[in-house]
Structures are given as C-alpha cells and as structure tokens.
C-alpha cells in the first residue's frame, strides 16, 4: 500500500492564482481531512469528509474548496491564492480513531 | 473554546534519561486523546491514543502517556530517551469522541535528545 499520497511536494503561486492540491489514499478509508501547518500553531483543520459526496468545514475553511467524488481522492482547491495561505498542507485519512498523514505539500504564495 | 496546550516549545534531555512532554486540554465531554510525532520534512506519525480504560497507555517506540482527568492532562513519557527520538511532538484531542478525523492539535513541542 502506498498509504496517503500528496502532489505536488512543493508549489510557488502568485497572488490570485488558483490551484488544486491532490490527495489520494489506497486504504479504503471513509474519513479524510485537510490540515494546514504553520509555525507555532500546530495543525489546523481546513475541511473534512466522512465519505464520498459528503464534506464539511473545519476550523479555517475560508479560501478553500473541497469535493469527494470517490473514496480514494480528496482534492483541496485554492480559488484565489493569498500570501496568508503560505503554509504546509497535510492530507490525512482516518480509520479506528487513527489518522494516517500524507507527506505534505509546501505552498508559497508570493 | 476547545483547545490543547503544549506549554514547552522545546524539551532538552540527555540520551538514556527519562523524558516528559507535557499536554493539557480544555474540552467538554469525554475526549479522545492522541500523540503524533513529526520527523523533518515528513508527515505526522501516530504514536498512541487514549479512548477509555487504563489511564496509562503504551504506544510505539517505547513511548507511553498518562491520562489525568482531574488535571485534564495527557503527558507523553519515555523511560530512556534515544537520540533518534529527536523530533516534533504534537498532542491532539478529538472533542467529539469518535470524530478523530477532525482533531484539535497543540502547537507542538520539539524534543532534542543530546548524545
């Protein structure tokens, strides 16, 4: 099993550009989540999904959209990037109260 | 507001000595509690969890944690530290019990184990 995979590993955007961060898992987990990690703030929940077709907002959803058309994929879309969205983004899938994290995507917005 | 506090930004310990990384939480109800570890340029890895039962839980790599309901604490411990334990440690809580897919994380504590 590859576990949770994320692409790209690193991305530079200009303010106002849009992009999609990809996340996929091959463990058939129903639950998936997106977090952002900022220095001194730990991880903060952006959006989560409890199954295909079902998503909900977390603590910091503004500026991000998600969809869940399949169990495997949970992409995160930035509609109009802002410098405040510079961060490291982690996707995770969850099973039996344990989250499995991807390697992360480092995003720099200029 | 529900929150998790890790009061120490960094913990320094000599190899072979015991280590403790502190965590306190403020949530209502009966939360599930977790510790995760992050090595440089990697995602987080699960160490251990408390759901119910014995207040002392054992996890991966020789780590354990003690749940104290009266003090709302969940400190991470290891009897004998290794240099390879040096990493960033996160305490997390699932305030809704089984909703572990939407965790609240502490700010993290960097553990440095010197040879």
Short mmCIF file of C-alpha atoms in Angstrom, two decimals:
data_model
loop_
_atom_site.label_atom_id
_atom_site.label_comp_id
_atom_site.label_asym_id
_atom_site.label_seq_id
_atom_site.Cartn_x
_atom_site.Cartn_y
_atom_site.Cartn_z
CA UNK A 1 0.00 0.00 0.00
CA UNK A 2 1.19 3.49 -0.83
CA UNK A 3 -0.87 4.90 2.05
CA UNK A 4 -1.72 8.59 1.68
CA UNK A 5 -0.05 10.37 -1.23
CA UNK A 6 0.02 14.10 -1.95
CA UNK A 7 1.07 16.06 -5.02
CA UNK A 8 2.85 18.32 -5.64
CA UNK A 9 5.50 18.31 -2.93
CA UNK A 10 6.23 21.99 -3.40
CA UNK A 11 4.49 24.79 -5.28
CA UNK A 12 5.01 28.51 -5.76
CA UNK A 13 2.00 30.61 -6.71
CA UNK A 14 1.39 34.25 -7.38
CA UNK A 15 -1.36 36.08 -5.54
CA UNK A 16 -4.68 35.48 -7.25
CA UNK A 17 -3.72 32.24 -8.96
CA UNK A 18 -5.73 29.10 -8.37
CA UNK A 19 -4.52 25.55 -7.91
CA UNK A 20 -5.53 22.13 -6.69
CA UNK A 21 -3.63 20.10 -4.13
CA UNK A 22 -4.11 16.42 -4.79
CA UNK A 23 -4.60 13.77 -2.12
CA UNK A 24 -5.22 10.08 -2.59
CA UNK A 25 -5.36 7.06 -0.30
CA UNK A 26 -5.44 3.36 -1.14
CA UNK A 27 -6.61 2.05 2.24
CA UNK A 28 -10.36 2.37 1.54
CA UNK A 29 -10.80 4.74 4.48
CA UNK A 30 -14.12 6.58 4.65
CA UNK A 31 -12.83 9.59 6.57
CA UNK A 32 -10.38 12.11 5.12
CA UNK A 33 -9.18 15.53 6.28
CA UNK A 34 -7.09 18.50 5.21
CA UNK A 35 -4.92 20.43 7.66
CA UNK A 36 -2.52 23.32 7.35
CA UNK A 37 0.59 23.59 9.49
CA UNK A 38 2.00 26.97 10.41
CA UNK A 39 4.96 27.64 12.74
CA UNK A 40 3.94 27.78 16.39
CA UNK A 41 0.32 26.95 15.62
CA UNK A 42 0.27 23.22 15.19
CA UNK A 43 -2.14 21.83 12.62
CA UNK A 44 -5.49 23.40 11.92
CA UNK A 45 -8.37 21.61 10.23
CA UNK A 46 -9.50 23.09 6.90
CA UNK A 47 -12.12 20.64 5.60
CA UNK A 48 -13.03 17.04 6.17
CA UNK A 49 -15.11 14.30 4.58
CA UNK A 50 -16.94 11.36 6.13
CA UNK A 51 -17.46 9.60 2.83
CA UNK A 52 -17.84 10.05 -0.91
CA UNK A 53 -20.11 13.01 -1.62
CA UNK A 54 -20.04 14.31 1.97
CA UNK A 55 -17.79 17.17 3.08
CA UNK A 56 -17.85 19.75 5.84
CA UNK A 57 -15.88 22.75 7.06
CA UNK A 58 -13.24 22.70 9.72
CA UNK A 59 -11.68 25.49 11.73
CA UNK A 60 -10.15 27.51 8.84
CA UNK A 61 -12.16 26.85 5.64
CA UNK A 62 -12.13 30.32 4.08
CA UNK A 63 -10.44 30.43 0.69
CA UNK A 64 -10.52 26.66 0.19
CA UNK A 65 -12.93 24.28 -1.51
CA UNK A 66 -13.09 20.50 -1.44
CA UNK A 67 -15.04 17.73 -3.09
CA UNK A 68 -15.10 13.96 -2.62
CA UNK A 69 -16.31 12.16 -5.69
CA UNK A 70 -14.58 8.87 -4.82
CA UNK A 71 -13.43 7.20 -1.63
CA UNK A 72 -9.81 7.42 -2.78
CA UNK A 73 -9.45 11.10 -3.71
CA UNK A 74 -9.92 14.28 -1.72
CA UNK A 75 -8.53 17.32 -3.58
CA UNK A 76 -8.18 20.74 -1.99
CA UNK A 77 -8.72 23.78 -4.22
CA UNK A 78 -7.42 27.27 -3.65
CA UNK A 79 -9.68 29.58 -5.60
CA UNK A 80 -7.58 32.77 -5.46
CA UNK A 81 -4.31 32.32 -3.60
CA UNK A 82 -3.27 34.85 -0.97
CA UNK A 83 0.06 35.23 0.88
CA UNK A 84 -1.75 34.17 4.08
CA UNK A 85 -2.18 30.75 2.52
CA UNK A 86 1.56 30.16 2.51
CA UNK A 87 1.80 27.02 4.62
CA UNK A 88 2.43 23.30 4.63
CA UNK A 89 -0.68 21.31 3.81
CA UNK A 90 -1.32 17.81 5.07
CA UNK A 91 -3.97 15.39 3.97
CA UNK A 92 -4.98 12.51 6.25
CA UNK A 93 -7.26 9.52 6.16
CA UNK A 94 -8.75 8.05 9.31
CA UNK A 95 -9.63 4.56 10.49
CA UNK A 96 -10.41 3.33 14.01
CA UNK A 97 -9.57 6.66 15.63
CA UNK A 98 -6.13 6.83 14.00
CA UNK A 99 -5.18 9.33 11.32
CA UNK A 100 -2.69 8.47 8.60
CA UNK A 101 -0.96 11.51 7.18
CA UNK A 102 0.49 12.18 3.77
CA UNK A 103 3.98 13.67 3.33
CA UNK A 104 2.63 17.20 2.84
CA UNK A 105 2.64 19.93 0.21
CA UNK A 106 4.68 23.05 0.86
CA UNK A 107 2.96 26.07 -0.69
CA UNK A 108 4.48 29.51 -1.12
CA UNK A 109 2.24 32.36 -2.28
CA UNK A 110 4.06 35.47 -3.46
CA UNK B 1 -13.29 27.46 23.30
CA UNK B 2 -11.87 23.99 22.98
CA UNK B 3 -8.10 23.89 22.96
CA UNK B 4 -4.93 21.91 23.53
CA UNK B 5 -1.87 23.41 25.20
CA UNK B 6 1.72 22.26 24.98
CA UNK B 7 3.45 24.67 27.34
CA UNK B 8 7.02 23.88 26.26
CA UNK B 9 8.29 24.86 22.83
CA UNK B 10 11.34 22.65 23.33
CA UNK B 11 12.43 19.91 25.70
CA UNK B 12 16.09 19.01 26.03
CA UNK B 13 17.19 15.72 27.55
CA UNK B 14 20.32 13.60 27.59
CA UNK B 15 20.28 10.18 25.96
CA UNK B 16 19.36 7.50 28.47
CA UNK B 17 17.46 9.88 30.73
CA UNK B 18 13.67 9.82 31.10
CA UNK B 19 11.67 12.34 29.14
CA UNK B 20 8.31 14.02 29.59
CA UNK B 21 6.45 16.16 27.06
CA UNK B 22 3.51 17.97 28.61
CA UNK B 23 -0.01 18.40 27.27
CA UNK B 24 -3.17 19.81 28.78
CA UNK B 25 -6.56 20.16 27.15
CA UNK B 26 -9.75 22.10 27.55
CA UNK B 27 -12.77 20.37 26.02
CA UNK B 28 -16.18 19.35 27.22
CA UNK B 29 -17.36 15.79 27.44
CA UNK B 30 -15.12 12.75 27.20
CA UNK B 31 -12.49 13.41 24.56
CA UNK B 32 -10.20 11.00 22.81
CA UNK B 33 -6.53 11.98 23.20
CA UNK B 34 -3.60 11.39 20.88
CA UNK B 35 0.11 11.90 20.42
CA UNK B 36 1.70 12.22 17.00
CA UNK B 37 5.36 12.66 16.02
CA UNK B 38 6.78 14.52 13.05
CA UNK B 39 10.28 13.97 11.73
CA UNK B 40 11.87 16.64 9.48
CA UNK B 41 10.14 17.07 6.13
CA UNK B 42 7.72 14.23 6.86
CA UNK B 43 4.07 13.87 7.69
CA UNK B 44 2.82 13.09 11.17
CA UNK B 45 3.00 9.56 12.53
CA UNK B 46 0.65 8.12 15.13
CA UNK B 47 2.26 7.26 18.49
CA UNK B 48 -0.58 6.40 20.85
CA UNK B 49 -4.13 7.20 21.89
CA UNK B 50 -6.38 7.19 24.92
CA UNK B 51 -10.03 6.38 24.45
CA UNK B 52 -11.15 4.76 27.68
CA UNK B 53 -9.94 2.36 30.34
CA UNK B 54 -6.47 2.29 31.90
CA UNK B 55 -5.07 5.77 32.39
CA UNK B 56 -1.60 4.66 31.29
CA UNK B 57 -1.45 3.88 27.59
CA UNK B 58 1.53 2.41 25.77
CA UNK B 59 2.42 3.23 22.21
CA UNK B 60 5.07 2.93 19.55
CA UNK B 61 8.85 3.18 20.07
CA UNK B 62 8.60 2.71 23.85
CA UNK B 63 6.50 5.81 24.47
CA UNK B 64 3.66 5.93 26.95
CA UNK B 65 1.22 8.58 28.13
CA UNK B 66 -0.76 9.10 31.30
CA UNK B 67 -4.31 10.41 31.19
CA UNK B 68 -5.27 12.51 34.22
CA UNK B 69 -8.89 13.57 34.10
CA UNK B 70 -8.80 15.83 37.16
CA UNK B 71 -5.83 17.77 35.80
CA UNK B 72 -7.02 17.49 32.18
CA UNK B 73 -3.55 16.38 31.17
CA UNK B 74 -2.10 13.77 28.86
CA UNK B 75 1.69 13.88 29.25
CA UNK B 76 3.93 11.84 26.97
CA UNK B 77 6.73 9.88 28.64
CA UNK B 78 9.59 7.55 27.87
CA UNK B 79 11.82 5.91 30.49
CA UNK B 80 15.05 6.18 28.48
CA UNK B 81 15.45 8.67 25.64
CA UNK B 82 17.28 7.93 22.39
CA UNK B 83 18.95 10.43 20.06
CA UNK B 84 16.62 9.12 17.35
CA UNK B 85 13.63 10.34 19.40
CA UNK B 86 14.55 13.91 18.48
CA UNK B 87 11.54 15.23 16.58
CA UNK B 88 8.46 17.46 16.84
CA UNK B 89 5.68 16.04 19.02
CA UNK B 90 2.03 17.01 18.81
CA UNK B 91 -0.71 16.37 21.29
CA UNK B 92 -4.23 16.27 19.83
CA UNK B 93 -7.78 15.82 21.02
CA UNK B 94 -10.96 14.67 19.38
CA UNK B 95 -13.59 16.63 21.29
CA UNK B 96 -16.48 14.65 19.87
CA UNK B 97 -15.17 11.31 20.98
CA UNK B 98 -15.15 9.16 17.89
CA UNK B 99 -14.69 12.01 15.41
CA UNK B 100 -10.95 11.51 15.21
CA UNK B 101 -10.93 12.81 11.65
CA UNK B 102 -11.28 16.37 12.97
CA UNK B 103 -8.61 16.76 15.59
CA UNK B 104 -7.59 19.82 17.55
CA UNK B 105 -3.81 19.99 17.77
CA UNK B 106 -1.46 21.63 20.21
CA UNK B 107 1.29 23.89 18.91
CA UNK B 108 3.92 21.18 19.16
CA UNK B 109 6.98 20.54 21.31
CA UNK B 110 10.40 19.99 19.82
CA UNK B 111 12.29 17.23 21.61
CA UNK B 112 16.07 17.36 21.41
CA UNK B 113 17.96 14.37 22.79
CA UNK B 114 21.67 15.01 23.08
CA UNK B 115 24.21 12.18 22.98
#
